[in-house]
CSV table of C-alpha atoms in Angstrom, one decimal:
chain,number,residue,atom,x,y,z
A,1,UNK,CA,0.0,0.0,0.0
A,2,UNK,CA,1.1,3.6,-0.6
A,3,UNK,CA,-0.1,4.6,2.8
A,4,UNK,CA,-0.7,2.9,6.1
A,5,UNK,CA,-4.2,1.4,6.7
A,6,UNK,CA,-4.9,4.1,9.2
A,7,UNK,CA,-4.2,7.1,7.1
A,8,UNK,CA,-7.2,8.8,5.3
A,9,UNK,CA,-6.3,9.9,1.9
A,10,UNK,CA,-7.0,13.2,0.1
A,11,UNK,CA,-8.2,12.5,-3.4
A,12,UNK,CA,-9.5,14.3,-6.4
A,13,UNK,CA,-11.9,12.8,-8.9
A,14,UNK,CA,-12.6,14.2,-12.3
A,15,UNK,CA,-15.8,13.0,-13.9
A,16,UNK,CA,-17.3,12.7,-10.4
A,17,UNK,CA,-20.9,13.5,-11.6
A,18,UNK,CA,-20.9,10.6,-14.0
A,19,UNK,CA,-22.0,7.0,-13.5
A,20,UNK,CA,-18.6,5.5,-12.6
A,21,UNK,CA,-17.3,8.6,-10.9
A,22,UNK,CA,-20.3,8.7,-8.5
A,23,UNK,CA,-19.7,5.2,-7.4
A,24,UNK,CA,-16.0,5.8,-7.0
A,25,UNK,CA,-16.6,8.9,-4.9
A,26,UNK,CA,-19.1,7.1,-2.6
A,27,UNK,CA,-16.6,4.2,-2.1
A,28,UNK,CA,-13.7,6.5,-1.3
A,29,UNK,CA,-15.8,8.5,1.2
A,30,UNK,CA,-17.0,5.3,2.9
A,31,UNK,CA,-13.3,4.5,3.5
A,32,UNK,CA,-12.6,7.8,5.1
A,33,UNK,CA,-11.0,9.6,2.2
A,34,UNK,CA,-11.5,13.4,1.8
A,35,UNK,CA,-12.7,14.0,-1.8
A,36,UNK,CA,-12.5,17.0,-4.1
A,37,UNK,CA,-14.0,17.1,-7.5
A,38,UNK,CA,-13.6,19.3,-10.6
A,39,UNK,CA,-17.0,19.7,-12.1
A,40,UNK,CA,-18.1,21.5,-15.2
A,41,UNK,CA,-20.1,24.7,-14.5
A,42,UNK,CA,-23.2,23.2,-16.1
A,43,UNK,CA,-23.1,19.8,-14.2
A,44,UNK,CA,-25.4,19.1,-11.3
A,45,UNK,CA,-23.2,18.6,-8.3
A,46,UNK,CA,-25.8,18.7,-5.5
A,47,UNK,CA,-25.4,15.0,-4.7
A,48,UNK,CA,-21.6,15.4,-4.3
A,49,UNK,CA,-22.0,18.5,-2.1
A,50,UNK,CA,-24.5,16.7,0.1
A,51,UNK,CA,-21.9,13.9,0.5
A,52,UNK,CA,-19.3,16.4,1.7
A,53,UNK,CA,-17.3,16.5,-1.5
A,54,UNK,CA,-15.3,19.7,-2.0
A,55,UNK,CA,-16.6,20.8,-5.4
A,56,UNK,CA,-14.6,23.1,-7.7
A,57,UNK,CA,-16.4,24.5,-10.7
A,58,UNK,CA,-14.4,24.9,-13.9
A,59,UNK,CA,-13.2,23.5,-17.2
A,60,UNK,CA,-10.8,20.5,-17.4
A,61,UNK,CA,-8.6,22.7,-19.7
A,62,UNK,CA,-8.5,25.5,-17.0
A,63,UNK,CA,-5.2,25.2,-15.2
A,64,UNK,CA,-6.2,27.3,-12.2
A,65,UNK,CA,-9.4,25.3,-11.7
A,66,UNK,CA,-7.3,22.1,-11.8
A,67,UNK,CA,-4.9,23.5,-9.2
A,68,UNK,CA,-7.8,24.4,-6.9
A,69,UNK,CA,-9.3,21.0,-7.1
A,70,UNK,CA,-6.0,19.1,-6.8
A,71,UNK,CA,-4.2,21.2,-4.2
A,72,UNK,CA,-3.1,19.0,-1.3
A,73,UNK,CA,-4.3,15.7,-2.6
A,74,UNK,CA,-2.5,12.4,-2.6
A,75,UNK,CA,-4.2,10.7,-5.6
A,76,UNK,CA,-6.0,12.0,-8.7
A,77,UNK,CA,-8.5,9.7,-10.4
A,78,UNK,CA,-9.0,11.1,-13.9
A,79,UNK,CA,-12.3,9.7,-15.2
A,80,UNK,CA,-13.6,12.7,-17.2
A,81,UNK,CA,-13.9,11.8,-20.9
A,82,UNK,CA,-16.0,12.0,-24.0
A,83,UNK,CA,-16.9,8.9,-26.0
A,84,UNK,CA,-17.6,8.7,-29.7
A,85,UNK,CA,-21.3,8.7,-28.7
A,86,UNK,CA,-21.2,11.8,-26.5
A,87,UNK,CA,-18.6,13.9,-28.4
A,88,UNK,CA,-20.0,16.4,-30.9
A,89,UNK,CA,-16.9,16.0,-33.1
A,90,UNK,CA,-13.5,14.2,-33.2
A,91,UNK,CA,-11.9,17.6,-32.3
A,92,UNK,CA,-14.0,17.7,-29.1
A,93,UNK,CA,-12.9,14.2,-28.3
A,94,UNK,CA,-9.3,15.2,-28.6
A,95,UNK,CA,-9.7,18.3,-26.5
A,96,UNK,CA,-11.2,16.4,-23.6
A,97,UNK,CA,-9.5,13.0,-23.8
A,98,UNK,CA,-6.0,14.2,-24.8
A,99,UNK,CA,-5.4,17.9,-24.2
A,100,UNK,CA,-7.2,17.9,-20.8
A,101,UNK,CA,-5.4,14.7,-19.8
A,102,UNK,CA,-2.1,16.4,-20.6
A,103,UNK,CA,-3.0,19.3,-18.4
A,104,UNK,CA,-4.1,17.0,-15.5
A,105,UNK,CA,-0.8,15.2,-15.8
A,106,UNK,CA,1.3,18.4,-15.8
A,107,UNK,CA,-0.6,19.6,-12.7
A,108,UNK,CA,0.1,16.3,-11.0
A,109,UNK,CA,3.8,16.8,-11.6
A,110,UNK,CA,3.9,20.4,-10.6
A,111,UNK,CA,2.0,19.8,-7.4
A,112,UNK,CA,4.0,16.8,-6.4
A,113,UNK,CA,1.0,14.5,-6.2
A,114,UNK,CA,1.8,10.9,-5.4
A,115,UNK,CA,-0.4,9.0,-7.9
A,116,UNK,CA,-2.5,9.7,-11.0
A,117,UNK,CA,-5.0,7.0,-12.1
A,118,UNK,CA,-6.1,7.3,-15.7
A,119,UNK,CA,-9.3,5.6,-16.8
A,120,UNK,CA,-8.8,4.2,-20.3
A,121,UNK,CA,-10.9,1.7,-22.2
A,122,UNK,CA,-10.9,-1.9,-23.6
A,123,UNK,CA,-11.9,-0.2,-26.9
A,124,UNK,CA,-8.2,0.3,-27.5
A,125,UNK,CA,-8.0,-3.4,-28.4
A,126,UNK,CA,-10.5,-3.1,-31.2
A,127,UNK,CA,-11.8,-6.3,-32.7
A,128,UNK,CA,-9.8,-8.9,-30.8
A,129,UNK,CA,-8.3,-11.5,-33.1
A,130,UNK,CA,-6.5,-13.7,-30.5
A,131,UNK,CA,-8.3,-13.7,-27.1
A,132,UNK,CA,-7.8,-13.1,-24.3
A,133,UNK,CA,-5.9,-9.9,-24.6
A,134,UNK,CA,-3.5,-8.8,-21.9
A,135,UNK,CA,-1.9,-5.4,-21.3
A,136,UNK,CA,0.8,-6.0,-23.9
A,137,UNK,CA,-1.5,-7.0,-26.7
A,138,UNK,CA,-1.8,-5.1,-29.9
A,139,UNK,CA,-3.9,-1.9,-29.8
A,140,UNK,CA,-5.9,-0.3,-32.6
A,141,UNK,CA,-7.2,3.2,-33.4
A,142,UNK,CA,-10.6,2.2,-34.9
A,143,UNK,CA,-12.8,5.0,-33.5
A,144,UNK,CA,-12.3,8.6,-32.1
A,145,UNK,CA,-12.8,7.3,-28.6
A,146,UNK,CA,-10.2,4.5,-28.9
A,147,UNK,CA,-7.8,6.7,-30.7
A,148,UNK,CA,-7.9,9.6,-28.3
A,149,UNK,CA,-7.7,7.3,-25.2
A,150,UNK,CA,-4.7,5.5,-26.7
A,151,UNK,CA,-2.9,8.7,-27.6
A,152,UNK,CA,-3.6,9.9,-24.0
A,153,UNK,CA,-2.1,6.7,-22.7
A,154,UNK,CA,1.0,7.0,-24.8
A,155,UNK,CA,1.6,10.6,-23.7
A,156,UNK,CA,1.1,9.7,-20.1
A,157,UNK,CA,3.6,6.8,-20.4
A,158,UNK,CA,6.1,9.1,-22.2
A,159,UNK,CA,5.8,11.5,-19.2
A,160,UNK,CA,6.3,8.7,-16.8
A,161,UNK,CA,9.6,7.7,-18.6
A,162,UNK,CA,10.8,11.3,-19.1
A,163,UNK,CA,9.6,13.1,-16.0
A,164,UNK,CA,8.6,10.4,-13.5
A,165,UNK,CA,4.9,11.0,-13.8
A,166,UNK,CA,3.4,8.7,-11.2
A,167,UNK,CA,0.6,7.3,-13.4
A,168,UNK,CA,-1.3,4.0,-13.5
A,169,UNK,CA,-3.6,3.2,-16.4
A,170,UNK,CA,-6.8,1.2,-16.1
A,171,UNK,CA,-8.6,-0.4,-19.1
A,172,UNK,CA,-12.1,-1.8,-18.7
A,173,UNK,CA,-15.0,-2.9,-20.9
A,174,UNK,CA,-18.6,-1.9,-20.8
A,175,UNK,CA,-19.8,-1.4,-17.2
A,176,UNK,CA,-23.1,-2.5,-15.7
A,177,UNK,CA,-24.9,-1.6,-12.5
A,178,UNK,CA,-27.6,0.7,-11.1
A,179,UNK,CA,-27.3,3.9,-13.1
A,180,UNK,CA,-25.5,2.5,-16.1
A,181,UNK,CA,-26.4,4.1,-19.4
A,182,UNK,CA,-24.2,1.8,-21.5
A,183,UNK,CA,-26.6,-0.8,-22.7
A,184,UNK,CA,-29.9,1.1,-23.1
A,185,UNK,CA,-29.8,0.6,-26.9
A,186,UNK,CA,-29.6,-3.2,-26.5
A,187,UNK,CA,-32.2,-3.2,-23.8
A,188,UNK,CA,-34.6,-1.3,-25.9
A,189,UNK,CA,-34.0,-3.5,-29.0
A,190,UNK,CA,-34.5,-6.7,-27.1
A,191,UNK,CA,-37.5,-5.3,-25.1
A,192,UNK,CA,-39.3,-4.3,-28.3
A,193,UNK,CA,-39.5,-8.0,-29.4
A,194,UNK,CA,-38.2,-9.7,-32.6
A,195,UNK,CA,-34.6,-9.1,-31.7
A,196,UNK,CA,-32.2,-11.3,-33.7
A,197,UNK,CA,-28.7,-12.2,-32.8
A,198,UNK,CA,-26.0,-11.8,-35.4
A,199,UNK,CA,-24.2,-15.1,-35.9
A,200,UNK,CA,-24.3,-18.1,-33.6
A,201,UNK,CA,-23.9,-16.0,-30.5
A,202,UNK,CA,-21.2,-18.3,-29.1
A,203,UNK,CA,-18.5,-15.6,-29.1
A,204,UNK,CA,-17.5,-14.4,-25.7
A,205,UNK,CA,-17.5,-10.9,-24.2
A,206,UNK,CA,-16.3,-9.3,-21.0
A,207,UNK,CA,-18.6,-7.0,-19.1
A,208,UNK,CA,-17.9,-5.5,-15.6
A,209,UNK,CA,-20.0,-4.5,-12.7
A,210,UNK,CA,-19.4,-0.9,-11.6
A,211,UNK,CA,-18.5,-2.0,-8.0
A,212,UNK,CA,-15.8,-4.3,-9.3
A,213,UNK,CA,-14.3,-1.6,-11.5
A,214,UNK,CA,-14.3,0.8,-8.5
A,215,UNK,CA,-12.5,-1.8,-6.5
A,216,UNK,CA,-9.9,-2.0,-9.2
A,217,UNK,CA,-9.5,1.7,-9.6
A,218,UNK,CA,-9.1,2.1,-5.8
A,219,UNK,CA,-6.4,-0.5,-5.8
A,220,UNK,CA,-4.7,1.3,-8.7
A,221,UNK,CA,-4.6,4.4,-6.5
A,222,UNK,CA,-3.4,2.7,-3.3
A,223,UNK,CA,-0.9,0.0,-4.4
A,224,UNK,CA,2.8,0.9,-4.2
A,225,UNK,CA,5.4,0.2,-6.8
A,226,UNK,CA,3.2,0.2,-9.9
A,227,UNK,CA,3.8,3.5,-11.6
A,228,UNK,CA,3.9,3.2,-15.3
A,229,UNK,CA,1.8,0.0,-15.3
A,230,UNK,CA,-1.4,-0.7,-17.2
A,231,UNK,CA,-4.2,-3.0,-15.8
A,232,UNK,CA,-7.2,-4.7,-17.3
A,233,UNK,CA,-10.2,-4.6,-15.0
A,234,UNK,CA,-13.0,-6.9,-16.0
A,235,UNK,CA,-15.4,-9.5,-14.5
A,236,UNK,CA,-14.3,-12.9,-13.2
A,237,UNK,CA,-15.6,-14.7,-16.3
A,238,UNK,CA,-16.5,-13.6,-19.8
A,239,UNK,CA,-20.0,-14.6,-21.0
A,240,UNK,CA,-21.2,-15.6,-24.4
A,241,UNK,CA,-23.4,-13.2,-26.4
A,242,UNK,CA,-26.2,-15.8,-26.1
A,243,UNK,CA,-25.9,-15.7,-22.3
A,244,UNK,CA,-25.9,-11.9,-22.4
A,245,UNK,CA,-29.0,-11.4,-24.6
A,246,UNK,CA,-30.8,-14.3,-22.9
A,247,UNK,CA,-30.1,-12.6,-19.5
A,248,UNK,CA,-31.5,-9.3,-20.8
A,249,UNK,CA,-34.6,-11.0,-22.2
A,250,UNK,CA,-35.2,-12.8,-18.9
A,251,UNK,CA,-35.0,-9.6,-16.9
A,252,UNK,CA,-37.3,-7.8,-19.4
A,253,UNK,CA,-39.8,-10.7,-19.5
A,254,UNK,CA,-39.6,-11.1,-23.3
A,255,UNK,CA,-38.9,-14.1,-25.6
A,256,UNK,CA,-36.0,-14.0,-28.0
A,257,UNK,CA,-36.4,-14.9,-31.6
A,258,UNK,CA,-34.7,-18.1,-32.6
A,259,UNK,CA,-33.9,-16.7,-36.0
A,260,UNK,CA,-30.2,-15.7,-36.5
A,261,UNK,CA,-28.8,-13.1,-38.9
A,262,UNK,CA,-25.7,-14.1,-40.9
A,263,UNK,CA,-22.5,-12.7,-39.5
A,264,UNK,CA,-20.5,-12.2,-42.7
A,265,UNK,CA,-22.2,-9.1,-44.1
A,266,UNK,CA,-21.8,-7.4,-40.7
A,267,UNK,CA,-18.1,-8.4,-40.5
A,268,UNK,CA,-17.6,-6.8,-43.9
A,269,UNK,CA,-19.4,-3.7,-42.9
A,270,UNK,CA,-17.4,-3.4,-39.7
A,271,UNK,CA,-14.1,-4.0,-41.6
A,272,UNK,CA,-15.0,-1.3,-44.1
A,273,UNK,CA,-15.8,1.1,-41.2
A,274,UNK,CA,-12.3,0.4,-39.7
A,275,UNK,CA,-10.6,1.0,-43.0
A,276,UNK,CA,-12.6,4.2,-43.6
A,277,UNK,CA,-11.7,5.6,-40.1
A,278,UNK,CA,-8.0,4.8,-40.5
A,279,UNK,CA,-8.0,6.4,-44.0
A,280,UNK,CA,-9.9,9.6,-43.3
A,281,UNK,CA,-11.2,9.7,-39.7
A,282,UNK,CA,-14.8,9.1,-40.6
A,283,UNK,CA,-17.2,6.4,-39.4
A,284,UNK,CA,-20.1,4.5,-41.1
A,285,UNK,CA,-23.5,4.8,-39.3
A,286,UNK,CA,-24.2,2.2,-36.6
A,287,UNK,CA,-20.9,0.2,-37.3
A,288,UNK,CA,-20.0,0.2,-33.7
A,289,UNK,CA,-23.4,-1.3,-32.7
A,290,UNK,CA,-22.5,-4.7,-34.4
A,291,UNK,CA,-19.0,-5.2,-32.8
A,292,UNK,CA,-20.5,-7.1,-29.9
A,293,UNK,CA,-21.5,-10.0,-32.2
A,294,UNK,CA,-18.4,-10.2,-34.4
A,295,UNK,CA,-15.6,-11.4,-32.2
A,296,UNK,CA,-14.5,-12.5,-28.8
A,297,UNK,CA,-13.9,-9.5,-26.5
A,298,UNK,CA,-12.1,-11.3,-23.7
A,299,UNK,CA,-9.5,-9.7,-21.4
A,300,UNK,CA,-7.0,-11.3,-19.1
A,301,UNK,CA,-7.1,-9.9,-15.6
A,302,UNK,CA,-4.1,-12.0,-14.4
A,303,UNK,CA,-1.8,-8.9,-13.9
A,304,UNK,CA,-4.4,-7.1,-11.9
A,305,UNK,CA,-5.0,-10.1,-9.7
A,306,UNK,CA,-1.3,-10.7,-9.1
A,307,UNK,CA,-0.1,-7.1,-8.6
A,308,UNK,CA,-3.2,-5.4,-7.2
A,309,UNK,CA,-5.1,-8.2,-5.5
A,310,UNK,CA,-8.0,-7.4,-7.7
A,311,UNK,CA,-10.9,-9.8,-7.0
A,312,UNK,CA,-14.1,-9.2,-9.0
A,313,UNK,CA,-17.2,-10.8,-7.5
A,314,UNK,CA,-20.4,-9.5,-9.0
A,315,UNK,CA,-22.4,-11.6,-11.6
A,316,UNK,CA,-23.7,-10.5,-14.9
A,317,UNK,CA,-27.2,-11.2,-13.7
A,318,UNK,CA,-26.9,-8.8,-10.8
A,319,UNK,CA,-25.5,-6.1,-13.1
A,320,UNK,CA,-28.3,-6.5,-15.6
A,321,UNK,CA,-30.9,-6.5,-12.9
A,322,UNK,CA,-29.5,-3.3,-11.4
A,323,UNK,CA,-29.2,-1.5,-14.7
A,324,UNK,CA,-32.6,-2.5,-16.0
A,325,UNK,CA,-34.3,-1.5,-12.7
A,326,UNK,CA,-32.7,2.0,-13.0
A,327,UNK,CA,-34.0,2.5,-16.6
A,328,UNK,CA,-37.4,1.3,-15.5
A,329,UNK,CA,-37.5,3.8,-12.7
A,330,UNK,CA,-36.7,6.5,-15.2
A,331,UNK,CA,-39.5,5.4,-17.6
A,332,UNK,CA,-37.1,4.4,-20.3
A,333,UNK,CA,-38.1,0.7,-20.4
C-alpha cells in the first residue's frame, strides 16, 4: 500500500458527476477519504455536495481550476472523458481526452501528487483476433474514442519515462450496474421484441459491474510500486453473447427470436468502417453497434489479480438486474 491502513487519503476525482465517478466517490468517502471534484459549470453537483465533497467548478482545460481541485491531494483519479457517442466531433474528443489529460498530468507533476490513475478503455484493443488480450496485446485506433484514449495513454507513459509522472492506467470494458447508461440501446432493442442475434452468439465478451471496477480503480490508487503500469479490470468470467442477450430478455420478460442473422455481411461492414476511419477519420453509421456480435472480447485480468489483489465478485445477472431497474424507474423501459 502507498499509505498505512490508518491514514485517510485526500483524493481528487474528475468525472465525479458521471455514473462510474459517482460510485468511486461514494466508495472513497465510505473508507474515510476526503474527496474533491472538478465539475463542469453546467453539471449538477448537488449530490456530491451533500456527501461532503469539495466541489470546484471549472473546465478541465483550465489550469487554475485544476490546481484548486488538486491542491493538497494524494491521488488523482482522472475519469472525465468524451466517448464517440457523446462527443459532438472528433476535435472535441481530442480536446477532452487528450489535451485535458495532458494538463491534468502536468498539474500532478507540478503539485508533487503521489499518484494519478487514468481511466482508459478496452476499446483500444479493437476487434480482438487472439483472445484473451493482456496489457501488452496489440492496440488499434478504430474510433475517435479508442484513438484519443490510446494517444492519451501514450503521452502519459512518455511523461512517466521522461519526467517520472506517477501514473497508473486502467482499461475496462462496458460497465453495468444501477445507473449504467451503457446498454440502453440493446435493452430497448430486445425489449421491443423480434430481436435477432447476429451469428451463432457463441463468441465471448467481457462486461464488468461498476462496483468491481471501482475496487480495481481504488487499488490502482493505493498500491505501491506500480507507476507506469497498465491494468485490465474486468469481471471474473466472460460470457457468451447468447448468455448476455438471454439474460437481458429474462430480466425484461420477453422471448428472444430463434432466427439468427448471418455474421459475414456485418463483418464486412465493420471492416469497411475500420478502414474508412483509418483512412480519413470518418465512421459509417451504426458500425460500432455490431461489434459485440463479431468477435471474442475477452480480457486477461491476471496482472491485476497478481499485482493489485483485484478480485471481481459480482455476476452478470446482478449487473443486468440493477441497470434495467434503473432504466425502468426513469420510464425508459
